[in-house]
Tab-separated table of C-alpha atoms and ligand atoms in Angstrom:
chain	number	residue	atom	x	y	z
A	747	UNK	CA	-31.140	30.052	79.609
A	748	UNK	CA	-30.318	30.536	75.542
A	749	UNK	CA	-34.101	30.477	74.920
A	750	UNK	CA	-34.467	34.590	74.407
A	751	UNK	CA	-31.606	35.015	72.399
A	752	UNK	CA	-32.365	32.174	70.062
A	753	UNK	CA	-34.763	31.294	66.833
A	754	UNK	CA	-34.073	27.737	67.004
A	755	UNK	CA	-32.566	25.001	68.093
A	756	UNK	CA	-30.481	22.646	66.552
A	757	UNK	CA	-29.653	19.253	68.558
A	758	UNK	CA	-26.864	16.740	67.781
A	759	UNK	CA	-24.239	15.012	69.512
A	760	UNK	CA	-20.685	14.075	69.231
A	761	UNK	CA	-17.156	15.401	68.633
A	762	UNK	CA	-15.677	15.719	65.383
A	763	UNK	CA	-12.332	16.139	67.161
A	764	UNK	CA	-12.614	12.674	68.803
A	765	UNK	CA	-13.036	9.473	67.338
A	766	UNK	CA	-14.646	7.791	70.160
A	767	UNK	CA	-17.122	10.830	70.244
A	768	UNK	CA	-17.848	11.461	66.366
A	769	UNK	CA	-19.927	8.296	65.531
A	770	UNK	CA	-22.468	9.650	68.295
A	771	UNK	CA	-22.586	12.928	65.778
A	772	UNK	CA	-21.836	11.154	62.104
A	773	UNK	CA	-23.833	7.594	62.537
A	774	UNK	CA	-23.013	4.192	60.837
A	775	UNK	CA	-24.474	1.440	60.206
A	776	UNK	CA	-24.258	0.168	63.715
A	777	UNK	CA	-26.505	2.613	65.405
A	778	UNK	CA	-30.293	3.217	64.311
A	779	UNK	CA	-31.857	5.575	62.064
A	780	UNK	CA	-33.473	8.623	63.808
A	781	UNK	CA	-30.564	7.956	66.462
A	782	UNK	CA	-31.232	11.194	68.210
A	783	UNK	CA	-34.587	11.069	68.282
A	784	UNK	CA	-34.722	10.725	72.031
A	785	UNK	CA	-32.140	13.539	72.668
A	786	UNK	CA	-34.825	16.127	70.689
A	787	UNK	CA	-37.539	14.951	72.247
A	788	UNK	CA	-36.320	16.024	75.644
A	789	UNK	CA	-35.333	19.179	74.386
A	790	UNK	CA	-38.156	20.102	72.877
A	791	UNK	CA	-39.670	19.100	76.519
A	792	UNK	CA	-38.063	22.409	77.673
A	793	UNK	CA	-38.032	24.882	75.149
A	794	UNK	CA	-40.756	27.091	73.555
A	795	UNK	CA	-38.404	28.166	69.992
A	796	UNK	CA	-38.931	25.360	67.382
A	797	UNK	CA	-36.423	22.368	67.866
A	798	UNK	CA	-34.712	20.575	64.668
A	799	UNK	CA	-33.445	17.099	64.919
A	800	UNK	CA	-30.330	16.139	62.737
A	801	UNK	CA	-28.470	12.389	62.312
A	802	UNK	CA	-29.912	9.390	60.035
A	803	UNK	CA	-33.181	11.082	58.620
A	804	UNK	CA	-32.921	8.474	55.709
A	805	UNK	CA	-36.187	8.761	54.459
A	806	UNK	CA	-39.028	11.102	54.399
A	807	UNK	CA	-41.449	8.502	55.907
A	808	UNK	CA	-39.274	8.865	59.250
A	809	UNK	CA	-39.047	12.618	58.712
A	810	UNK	CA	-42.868	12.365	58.846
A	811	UNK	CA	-42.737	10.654	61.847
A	812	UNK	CA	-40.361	12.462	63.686
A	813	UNK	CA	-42.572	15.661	63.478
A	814	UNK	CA	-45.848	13.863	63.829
A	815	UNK	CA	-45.005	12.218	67.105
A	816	UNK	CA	-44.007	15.765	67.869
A	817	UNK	CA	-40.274	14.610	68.924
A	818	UNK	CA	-38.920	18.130	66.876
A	819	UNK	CA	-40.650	20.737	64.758
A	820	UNK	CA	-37.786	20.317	61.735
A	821	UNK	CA	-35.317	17.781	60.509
A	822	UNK	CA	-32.271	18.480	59.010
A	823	UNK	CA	-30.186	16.152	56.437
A	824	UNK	CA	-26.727	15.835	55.765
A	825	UNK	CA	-25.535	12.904	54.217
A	826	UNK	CA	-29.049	12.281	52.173
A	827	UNK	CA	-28.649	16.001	50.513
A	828	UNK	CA	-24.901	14.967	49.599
A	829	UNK	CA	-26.785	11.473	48.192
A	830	UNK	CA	-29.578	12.973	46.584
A	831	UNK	CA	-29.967	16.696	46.368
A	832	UNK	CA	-33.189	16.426	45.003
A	833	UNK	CA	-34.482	14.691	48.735
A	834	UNK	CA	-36.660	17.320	49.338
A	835	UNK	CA	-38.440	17.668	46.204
A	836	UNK	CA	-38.795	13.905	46.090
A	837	UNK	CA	-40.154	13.818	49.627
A	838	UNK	CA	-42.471	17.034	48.428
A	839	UNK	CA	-43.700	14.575	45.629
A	840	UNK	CA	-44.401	11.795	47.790
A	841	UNK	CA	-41.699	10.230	45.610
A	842	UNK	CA	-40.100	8.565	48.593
A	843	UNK	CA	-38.779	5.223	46.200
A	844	UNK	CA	-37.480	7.421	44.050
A	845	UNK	CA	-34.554	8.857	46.731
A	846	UNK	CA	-31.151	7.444	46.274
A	847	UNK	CA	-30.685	6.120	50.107
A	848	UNK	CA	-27.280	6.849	52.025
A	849	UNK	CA	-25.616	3.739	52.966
A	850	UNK	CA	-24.474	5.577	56.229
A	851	UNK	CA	-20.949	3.861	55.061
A	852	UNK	CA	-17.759	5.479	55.725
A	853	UNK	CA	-16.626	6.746	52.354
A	854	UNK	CA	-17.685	10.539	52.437
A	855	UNK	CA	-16.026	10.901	55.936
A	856	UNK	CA	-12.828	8.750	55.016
A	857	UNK	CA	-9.650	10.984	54.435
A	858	UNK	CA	-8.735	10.280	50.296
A	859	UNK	CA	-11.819	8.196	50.297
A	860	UNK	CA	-13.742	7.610	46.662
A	861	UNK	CA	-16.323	10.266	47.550
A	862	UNK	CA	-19.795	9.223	47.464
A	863	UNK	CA	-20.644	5.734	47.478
A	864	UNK	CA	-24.041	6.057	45.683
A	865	UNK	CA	-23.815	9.736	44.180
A	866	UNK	CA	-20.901	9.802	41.627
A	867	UNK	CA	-21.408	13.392	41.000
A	868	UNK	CA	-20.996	13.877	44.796
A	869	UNK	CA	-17.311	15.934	44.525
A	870	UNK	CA	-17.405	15.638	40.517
A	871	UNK	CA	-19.998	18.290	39.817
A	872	UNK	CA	-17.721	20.100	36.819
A	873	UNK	CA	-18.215	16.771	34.965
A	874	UNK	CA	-20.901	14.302	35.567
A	875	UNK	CA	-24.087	15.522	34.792
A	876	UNK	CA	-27.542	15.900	37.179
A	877	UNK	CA	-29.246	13.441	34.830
A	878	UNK	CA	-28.067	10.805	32.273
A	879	UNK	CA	-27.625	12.136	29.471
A	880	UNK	CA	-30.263	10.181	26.485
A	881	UNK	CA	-28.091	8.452	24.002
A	882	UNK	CA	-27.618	9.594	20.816
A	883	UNK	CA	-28.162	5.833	19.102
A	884	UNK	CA	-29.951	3.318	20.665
A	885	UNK	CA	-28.233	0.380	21.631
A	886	UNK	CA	-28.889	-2.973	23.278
A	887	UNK	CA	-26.519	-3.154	26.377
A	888	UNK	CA	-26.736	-6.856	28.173
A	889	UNK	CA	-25.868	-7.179	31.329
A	890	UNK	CA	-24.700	-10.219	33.367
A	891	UNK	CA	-25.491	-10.748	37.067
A	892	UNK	CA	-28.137	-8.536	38.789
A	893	UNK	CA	-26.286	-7.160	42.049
A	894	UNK	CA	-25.621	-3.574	43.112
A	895	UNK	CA	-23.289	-3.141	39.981
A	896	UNK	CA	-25.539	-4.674	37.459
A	897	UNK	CA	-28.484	-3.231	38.500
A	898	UNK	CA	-26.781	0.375	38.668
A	899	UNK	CA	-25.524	-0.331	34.906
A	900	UNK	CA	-28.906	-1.490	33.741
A	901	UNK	CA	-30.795	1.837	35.784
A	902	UNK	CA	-28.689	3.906	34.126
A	903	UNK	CA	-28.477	2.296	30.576
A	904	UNK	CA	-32.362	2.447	30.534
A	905	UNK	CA	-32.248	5.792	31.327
A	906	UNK	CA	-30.178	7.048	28.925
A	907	UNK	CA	-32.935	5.254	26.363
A	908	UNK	CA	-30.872	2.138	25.781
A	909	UNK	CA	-32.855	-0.724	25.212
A	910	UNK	CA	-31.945	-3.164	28.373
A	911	UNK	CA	-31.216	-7.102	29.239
A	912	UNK	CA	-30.913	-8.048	32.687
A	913	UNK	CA	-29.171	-11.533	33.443
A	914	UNK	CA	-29.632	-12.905	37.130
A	915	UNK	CA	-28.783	-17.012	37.643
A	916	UNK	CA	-30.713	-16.119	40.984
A	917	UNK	CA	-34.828	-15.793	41.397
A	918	UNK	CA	-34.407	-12.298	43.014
A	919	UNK	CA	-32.190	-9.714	41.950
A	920	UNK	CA	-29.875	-8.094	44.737
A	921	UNK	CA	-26.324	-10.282	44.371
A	922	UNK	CA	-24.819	-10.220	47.937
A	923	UNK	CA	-27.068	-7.520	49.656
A	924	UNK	CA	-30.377	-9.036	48.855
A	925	UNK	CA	-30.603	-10.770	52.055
A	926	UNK	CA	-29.588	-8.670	54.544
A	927	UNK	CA	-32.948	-7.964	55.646
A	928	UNK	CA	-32.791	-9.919	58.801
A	929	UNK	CA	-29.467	-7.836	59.939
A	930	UNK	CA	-30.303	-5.048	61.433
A	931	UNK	CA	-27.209	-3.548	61.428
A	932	UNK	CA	-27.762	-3.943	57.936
A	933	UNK	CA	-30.838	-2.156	57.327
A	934	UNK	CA	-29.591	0.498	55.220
A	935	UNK	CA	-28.046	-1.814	52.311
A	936	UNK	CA	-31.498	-3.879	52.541
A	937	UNK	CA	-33.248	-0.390	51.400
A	938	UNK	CA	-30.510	0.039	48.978
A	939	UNK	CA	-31.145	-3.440	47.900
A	940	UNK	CA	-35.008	-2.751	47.627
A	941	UNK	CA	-34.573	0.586	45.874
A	942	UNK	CA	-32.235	-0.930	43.200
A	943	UNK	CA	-34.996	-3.442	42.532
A	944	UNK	CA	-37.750	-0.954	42.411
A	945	UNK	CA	-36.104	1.439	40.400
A	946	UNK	CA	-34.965	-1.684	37.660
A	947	UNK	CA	-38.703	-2.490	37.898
A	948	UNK	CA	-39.432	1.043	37.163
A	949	UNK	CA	-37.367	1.064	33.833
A	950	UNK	CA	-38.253	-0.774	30.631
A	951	UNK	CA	-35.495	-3.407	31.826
A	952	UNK	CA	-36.196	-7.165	30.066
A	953	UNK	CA	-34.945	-8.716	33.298
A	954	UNK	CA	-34.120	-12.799	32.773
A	955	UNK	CA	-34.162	-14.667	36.716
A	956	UNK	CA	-33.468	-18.070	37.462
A	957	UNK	CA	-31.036	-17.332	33.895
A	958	UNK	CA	-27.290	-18.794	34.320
A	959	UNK	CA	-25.969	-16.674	31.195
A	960	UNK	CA	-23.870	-18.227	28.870
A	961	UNK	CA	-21.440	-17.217	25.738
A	962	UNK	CA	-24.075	-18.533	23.584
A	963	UNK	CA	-27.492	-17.090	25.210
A	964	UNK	CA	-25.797	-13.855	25.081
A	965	UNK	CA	-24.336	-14.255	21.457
A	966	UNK	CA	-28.247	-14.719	20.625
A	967	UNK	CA	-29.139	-11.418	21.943
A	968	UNK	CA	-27.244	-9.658	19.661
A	969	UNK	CA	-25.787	-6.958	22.321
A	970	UNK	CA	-23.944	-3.724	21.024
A	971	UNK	CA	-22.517	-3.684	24.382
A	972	UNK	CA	-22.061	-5.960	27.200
A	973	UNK	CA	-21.344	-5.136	31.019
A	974	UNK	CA	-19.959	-8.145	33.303
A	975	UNK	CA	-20.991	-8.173	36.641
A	976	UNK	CA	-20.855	-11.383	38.348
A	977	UNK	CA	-19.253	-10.852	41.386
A	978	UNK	CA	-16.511	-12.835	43.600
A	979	UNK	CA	-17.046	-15.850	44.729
A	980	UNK	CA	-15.842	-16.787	49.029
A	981	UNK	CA	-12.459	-18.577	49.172
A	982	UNK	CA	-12.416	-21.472	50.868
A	983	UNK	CA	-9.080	-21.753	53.272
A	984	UNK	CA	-7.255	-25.263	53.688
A	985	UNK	CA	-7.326	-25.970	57.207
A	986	UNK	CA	-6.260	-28.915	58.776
A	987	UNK	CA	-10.052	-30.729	59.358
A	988	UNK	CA	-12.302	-28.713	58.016
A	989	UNK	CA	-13.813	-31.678	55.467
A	990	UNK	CA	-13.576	-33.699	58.245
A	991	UNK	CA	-15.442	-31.670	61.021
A	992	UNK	CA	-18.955	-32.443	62.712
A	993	UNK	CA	-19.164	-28.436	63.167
A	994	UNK	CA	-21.629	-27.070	60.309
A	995	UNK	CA	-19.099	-24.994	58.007
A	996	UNK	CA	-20.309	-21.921	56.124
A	997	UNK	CA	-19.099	-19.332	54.264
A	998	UNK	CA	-20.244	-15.740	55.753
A	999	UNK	CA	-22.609	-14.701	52.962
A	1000	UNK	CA	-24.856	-17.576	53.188
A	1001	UNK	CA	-25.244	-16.983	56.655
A	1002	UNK	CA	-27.452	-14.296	55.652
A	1003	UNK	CA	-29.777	-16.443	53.081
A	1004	UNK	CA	-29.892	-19.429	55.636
A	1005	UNK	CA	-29.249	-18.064	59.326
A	1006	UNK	CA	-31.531	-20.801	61.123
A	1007	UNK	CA	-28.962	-23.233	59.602
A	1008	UNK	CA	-26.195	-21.691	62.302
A	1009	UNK	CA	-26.605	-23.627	65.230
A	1010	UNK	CA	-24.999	-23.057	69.227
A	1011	UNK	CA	-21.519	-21.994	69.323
A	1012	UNK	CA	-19.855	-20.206	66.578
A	1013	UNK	CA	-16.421	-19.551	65.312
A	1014	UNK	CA	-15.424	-17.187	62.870
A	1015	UNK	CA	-12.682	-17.698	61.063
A	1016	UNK	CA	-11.253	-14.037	59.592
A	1017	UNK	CA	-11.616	-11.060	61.200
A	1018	UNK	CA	-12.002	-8.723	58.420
A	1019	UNK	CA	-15.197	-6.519	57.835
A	1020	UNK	CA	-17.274	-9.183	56.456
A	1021	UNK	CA	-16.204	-12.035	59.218
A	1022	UNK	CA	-16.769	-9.134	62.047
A	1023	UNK	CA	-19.997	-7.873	60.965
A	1024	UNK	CA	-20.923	-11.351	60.480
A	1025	UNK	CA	-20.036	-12.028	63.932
A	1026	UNK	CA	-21.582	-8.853	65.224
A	1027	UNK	CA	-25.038	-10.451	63.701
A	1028	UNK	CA	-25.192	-13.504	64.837
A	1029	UNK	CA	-23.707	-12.321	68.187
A	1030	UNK	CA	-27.300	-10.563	68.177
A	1031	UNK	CA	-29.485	-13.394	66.954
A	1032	UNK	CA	-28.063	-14.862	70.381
A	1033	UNK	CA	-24.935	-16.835	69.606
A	1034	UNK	CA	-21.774	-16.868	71.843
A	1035	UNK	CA	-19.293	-15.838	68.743
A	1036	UNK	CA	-15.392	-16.037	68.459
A	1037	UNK	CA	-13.805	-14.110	65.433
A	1038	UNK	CA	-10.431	-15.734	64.705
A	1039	UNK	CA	-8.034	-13.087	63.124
A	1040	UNK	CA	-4.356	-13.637	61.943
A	1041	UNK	CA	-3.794	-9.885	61.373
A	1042	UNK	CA	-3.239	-7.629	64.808
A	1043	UNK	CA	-6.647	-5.776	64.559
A	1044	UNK	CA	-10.182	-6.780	63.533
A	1045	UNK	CA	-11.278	-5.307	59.719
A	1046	UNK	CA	-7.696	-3.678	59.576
A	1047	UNK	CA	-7.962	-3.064	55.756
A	1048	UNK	CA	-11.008	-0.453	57.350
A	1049	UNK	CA	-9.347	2.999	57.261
A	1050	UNK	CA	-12.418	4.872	58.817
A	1051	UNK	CA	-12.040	5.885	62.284
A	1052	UNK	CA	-15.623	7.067	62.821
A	1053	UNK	CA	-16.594	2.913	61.614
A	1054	UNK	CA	-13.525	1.592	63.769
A	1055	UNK	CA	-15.231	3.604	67.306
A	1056	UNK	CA	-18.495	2.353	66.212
A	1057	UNK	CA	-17.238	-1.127	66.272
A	1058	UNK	CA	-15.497	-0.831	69.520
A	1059	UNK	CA	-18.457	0.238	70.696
A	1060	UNK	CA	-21.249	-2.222	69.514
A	1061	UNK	CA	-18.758	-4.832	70.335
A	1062	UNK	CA	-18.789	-4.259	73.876
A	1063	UNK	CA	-22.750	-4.882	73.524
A	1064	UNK	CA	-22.965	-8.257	71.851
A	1065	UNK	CA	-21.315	-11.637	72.908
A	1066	UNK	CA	-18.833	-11.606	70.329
A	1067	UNK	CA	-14.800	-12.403	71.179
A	1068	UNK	CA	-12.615	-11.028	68.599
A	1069	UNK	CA	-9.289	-13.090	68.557
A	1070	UNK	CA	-6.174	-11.065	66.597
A	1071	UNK	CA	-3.068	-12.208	65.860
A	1072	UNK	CA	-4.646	-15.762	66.263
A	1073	UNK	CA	-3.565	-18.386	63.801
A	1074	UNK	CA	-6.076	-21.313	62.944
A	1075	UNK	CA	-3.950	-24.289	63.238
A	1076	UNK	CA	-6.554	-27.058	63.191
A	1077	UNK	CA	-9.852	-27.974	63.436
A	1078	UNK	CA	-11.845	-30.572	65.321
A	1079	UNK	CA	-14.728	-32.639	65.314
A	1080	UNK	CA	-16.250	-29.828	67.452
A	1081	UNK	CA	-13.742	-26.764	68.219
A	1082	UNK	CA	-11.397	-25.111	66.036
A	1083	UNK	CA	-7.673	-25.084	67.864
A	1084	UNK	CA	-5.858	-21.901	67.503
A	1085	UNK	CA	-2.368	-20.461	68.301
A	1086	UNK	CA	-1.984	-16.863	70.079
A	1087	UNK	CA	0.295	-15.548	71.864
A	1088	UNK	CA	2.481	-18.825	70.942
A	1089	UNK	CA	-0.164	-20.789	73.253
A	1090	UNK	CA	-2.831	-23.134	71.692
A	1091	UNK	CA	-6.162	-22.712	72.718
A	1092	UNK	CA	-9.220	-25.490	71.762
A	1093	UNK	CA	-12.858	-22.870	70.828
A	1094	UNK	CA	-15.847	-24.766	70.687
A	1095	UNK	CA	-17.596	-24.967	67.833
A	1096	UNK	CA	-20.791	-25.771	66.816
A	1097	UNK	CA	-20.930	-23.870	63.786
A	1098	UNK	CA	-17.867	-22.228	61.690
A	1099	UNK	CA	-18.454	-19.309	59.396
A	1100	UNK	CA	-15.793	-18.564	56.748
A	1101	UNK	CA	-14.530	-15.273	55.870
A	1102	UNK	CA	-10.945	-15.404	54.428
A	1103	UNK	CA	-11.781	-13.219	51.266
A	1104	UNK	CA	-13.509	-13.396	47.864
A	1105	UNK	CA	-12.030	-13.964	44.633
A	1106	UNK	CA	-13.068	-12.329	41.591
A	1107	UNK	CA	-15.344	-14.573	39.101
A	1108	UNK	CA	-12.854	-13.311	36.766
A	1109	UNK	CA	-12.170	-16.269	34.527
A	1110	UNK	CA	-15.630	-16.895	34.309
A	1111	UNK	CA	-16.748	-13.986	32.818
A	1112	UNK	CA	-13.281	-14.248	30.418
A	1113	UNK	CA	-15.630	-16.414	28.719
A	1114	UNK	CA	-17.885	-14.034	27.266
A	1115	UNK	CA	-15.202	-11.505	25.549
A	1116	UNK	CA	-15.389	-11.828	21.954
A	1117	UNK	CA	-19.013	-11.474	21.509
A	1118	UNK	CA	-19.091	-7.177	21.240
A	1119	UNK	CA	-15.847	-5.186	21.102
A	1120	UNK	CA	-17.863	-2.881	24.272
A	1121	UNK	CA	-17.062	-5.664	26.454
A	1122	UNK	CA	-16.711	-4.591	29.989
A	1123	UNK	CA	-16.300	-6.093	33.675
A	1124	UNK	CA	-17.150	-4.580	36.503
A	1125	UNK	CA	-17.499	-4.616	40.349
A	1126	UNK	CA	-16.011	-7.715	42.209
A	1127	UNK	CA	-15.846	-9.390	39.147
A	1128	UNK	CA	-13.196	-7.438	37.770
A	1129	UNK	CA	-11.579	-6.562	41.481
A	1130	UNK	CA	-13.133	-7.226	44.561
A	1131	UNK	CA	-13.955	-3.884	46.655
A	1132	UNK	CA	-16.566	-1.978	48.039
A	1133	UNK	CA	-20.416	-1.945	47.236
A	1134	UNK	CA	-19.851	1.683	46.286
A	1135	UNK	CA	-17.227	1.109	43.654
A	1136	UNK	CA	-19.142	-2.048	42.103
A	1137	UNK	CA	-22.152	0.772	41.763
A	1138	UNK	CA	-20.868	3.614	40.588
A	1139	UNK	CA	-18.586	1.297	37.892
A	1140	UNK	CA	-21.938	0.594	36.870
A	1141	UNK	CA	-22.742	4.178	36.528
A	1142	UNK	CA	-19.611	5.176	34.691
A	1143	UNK	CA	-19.256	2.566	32.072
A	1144	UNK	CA	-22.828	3.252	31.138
A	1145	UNK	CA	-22.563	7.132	30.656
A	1146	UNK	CA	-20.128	6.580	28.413
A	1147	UNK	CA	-21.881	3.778	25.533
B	159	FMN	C1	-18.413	14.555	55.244
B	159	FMN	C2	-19.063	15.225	56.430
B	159	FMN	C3	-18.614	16.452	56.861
B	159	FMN	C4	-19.207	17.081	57.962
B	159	FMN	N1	-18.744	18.289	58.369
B	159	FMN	C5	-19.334	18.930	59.410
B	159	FMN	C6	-18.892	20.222	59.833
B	159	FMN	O1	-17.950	20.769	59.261
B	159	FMN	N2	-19.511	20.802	60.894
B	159	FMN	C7	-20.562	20.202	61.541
B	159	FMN	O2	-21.118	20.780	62.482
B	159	FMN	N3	-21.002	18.994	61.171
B	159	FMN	C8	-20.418	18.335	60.130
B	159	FMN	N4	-20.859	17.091	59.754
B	159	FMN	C9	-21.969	16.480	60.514
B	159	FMN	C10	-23.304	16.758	59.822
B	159	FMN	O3	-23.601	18.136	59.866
B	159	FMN	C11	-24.473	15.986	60.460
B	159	FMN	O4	-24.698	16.448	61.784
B	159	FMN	C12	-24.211	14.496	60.527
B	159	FMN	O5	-23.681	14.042	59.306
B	159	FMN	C13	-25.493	13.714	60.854
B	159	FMN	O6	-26.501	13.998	59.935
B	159	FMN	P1	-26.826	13.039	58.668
B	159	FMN	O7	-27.072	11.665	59.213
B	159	FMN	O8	-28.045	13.655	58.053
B	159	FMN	O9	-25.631	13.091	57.796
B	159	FMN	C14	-20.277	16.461	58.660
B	159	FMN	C15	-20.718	15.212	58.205
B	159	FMN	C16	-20.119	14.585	57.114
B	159	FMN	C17	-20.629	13.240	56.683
B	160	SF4	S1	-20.484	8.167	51.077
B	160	SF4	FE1	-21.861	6.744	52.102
B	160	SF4	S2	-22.372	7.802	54.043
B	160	SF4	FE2	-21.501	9.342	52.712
B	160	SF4	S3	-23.247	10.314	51.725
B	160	SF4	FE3	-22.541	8.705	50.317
B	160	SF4	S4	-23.726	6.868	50.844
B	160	SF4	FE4	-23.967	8.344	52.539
């Protein structure tokens, strides 16, 4: 009926207004890229004015096949432009692993959130500059432990025409992320992963794997400055029978590296973001899943709303039982027994993930102050947070030597 009066149309979805309804407009990381893909292609069924599809156009290689398959005649990006302005050009180019990806995480959206999680000039355009700025002296800037922070500090260190070395105990760079690969709820951190790696690859970074760093094999690299990023390392609770347990015990991030090592049943055992998402993932690899949580809501340190729906909503499409409120108070050769509602209650348990919290590898990299005055630590290792503040620590401390 609009056709006439119109030059185009523009399809999305959603509500700002309501939470339930935004995450259909504003997607996360539980829905997939292109999400409206299917939406445009019906319109586009129907009308004769060119059709533009909006929502999760990460990169230009799904751009490309959005119009190819002829779903729409134009896509539209939000998020990406506020991530990388330079998107088009880049796509233009055929540049495509040159694009800073959008993490499709919450921050940008969040009410007194930190901005952008991978732009830092997103918001801060009166004082961070387009491009690095090239140093004025040279200097060699070390850096210890190659995930999202490290790599960030090295990218941008290199770029300002510092000479670079890269320190990863690991044989692959990537820290926490570089495994996510098999999630695919996870799929835009994996391409974050794989474009940190690319672009360190890209650089003149000397990049030591397989290298546990030490006071002494960085005192013999003479740095001018040296950044400290080596992470947090998983707590591990004290609960009544958990050395004692046949159940397989792991902590949540090596579910990722080693996921055929989770076997039948699973409990989790804390509910916050990491334990739920963990959940959520191996709820999908086809495990029944219990998330035991001792606050009153699942990842309640999560402020985002538009994340929270999302949740709600992918929950209610995976076999995964969140407990709250639920106290672990012991566990057995096979279940883990805990208290709710001042009842006990036995879970089976084949296998029980851990994911009570991470604590910063702070002492650790105490160890290495003393060797350069431009000593710094960042990410986890100095406070554990986001992904987004670990990288864009990286950024700042850099700009700045
Ligand atoms: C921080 C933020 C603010 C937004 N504000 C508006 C708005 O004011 N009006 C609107 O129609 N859409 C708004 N949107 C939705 C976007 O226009 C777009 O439809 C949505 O983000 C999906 O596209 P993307 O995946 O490319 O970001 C906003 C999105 C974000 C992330
Ligand atoms: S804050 Fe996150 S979702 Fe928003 S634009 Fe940046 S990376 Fe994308």
């Amino acid at each position: 009926m609009a056709e006439p009066y119109i030059d185009l149309v523009h399809v999305s979805a959603g509500l700002d207004s309501e939470p339930e309804l935004f995450h259909h407009c504003v997607s996360k990381n539980f829905k997939p890229h292109l999400d409206k893909i299917d939406l445009v292609r019906q319109v586009k069924q129907h009308v004769h004015v060119p059709v533009v599809l909006v929502g999760s156009v990460i990169l230009p290689e799904e751009a490309e096949y959005a119009i190819a398959s002829k779903a729409c005649d134009l896509v539209a990006i939000g998020r990406e432009a506020m991530v990388d302005p330079d998107w088009p050009k880049k796509a233009y180019d055929g540049r495509q692993e040159d694009i800073y990806p959008c993490l499709r995480c919450a921050s940008c959206s969040e009410q007194n959130g930190m901005g952008c999680a991978i732009n830092p000039r997103y918001g801060n355009y009166s004082w961070v500059e387009k491009e690095p700025k090239k140093a004025k002296i040279k200097k060699h800037i070390v850096v210890v432990g190659g995930g999202p922070g490290g790599m960030r500090a090295s990218i941008t260190a290199a770029q300002r025409g510092h000479q670079v070395t890269l320190i990863e105990k690991e044989d692959t760079l990537g820290g926490q992320i570089r495994h996510f690969q098999k999630d695919r709820f996870k799929v835009d951190l994996d391409i974050f992963c794989k474009f940190l790696q690319g672009q360190v690859e890209k650089y003149p970074i000397q990049v030591l794997l397989n290298t546990k760093a030490t006071p002494e094999l960085v005192e013999k690299l003479h740095p001018d400055a040296l950044i400290l990023a080596l992470g947090a390392e998983p707590i591990t609770p004290k609960i009544k029978g958990l050395e004692s347990t046949q159940a397989k015990v792991m902590q949540a991030i090596d579910v990722y590296a080693h996921p055929e090592q989770v076997k039948g049943k699973v409990v989790v055992i804390g509910g916050g973001a990491t334990g739920i998402e963990t959940g959520i993932f191996l709820a999908d690899e086809g495990h029944h899943v219990s998330v035991i949580e001792m606050s009153d809501q699942i990842a309640k340190q999560e402020q985002d709303i538009n994340w929270r729906s999302q949740l709600d909503w992918i929950l209610k499409q995976v076999d995964c039982q969140p407990y709250t409120s639920a106290k672990v108070i012991e566990i057995k050769d096979n279940s883990v027994v805990i208290e709710q509602d001042n009842k006990l209650k036995e879970i089976h348990a084949d296998t029980i993930i851990l994911s009570v919290g991470f604590k910063p590898r702070s002492q650790e990299a105490d160890l290495f102050y003393g060797i350069t005055y431009h000593t710094f630590k960042i990410g986890d290792c100095y406070k554990v947070r986001k992904l987004g503040q670990a990288t864009n620590e990286g950024y700042f401390r850099v700009i700045k030597l």
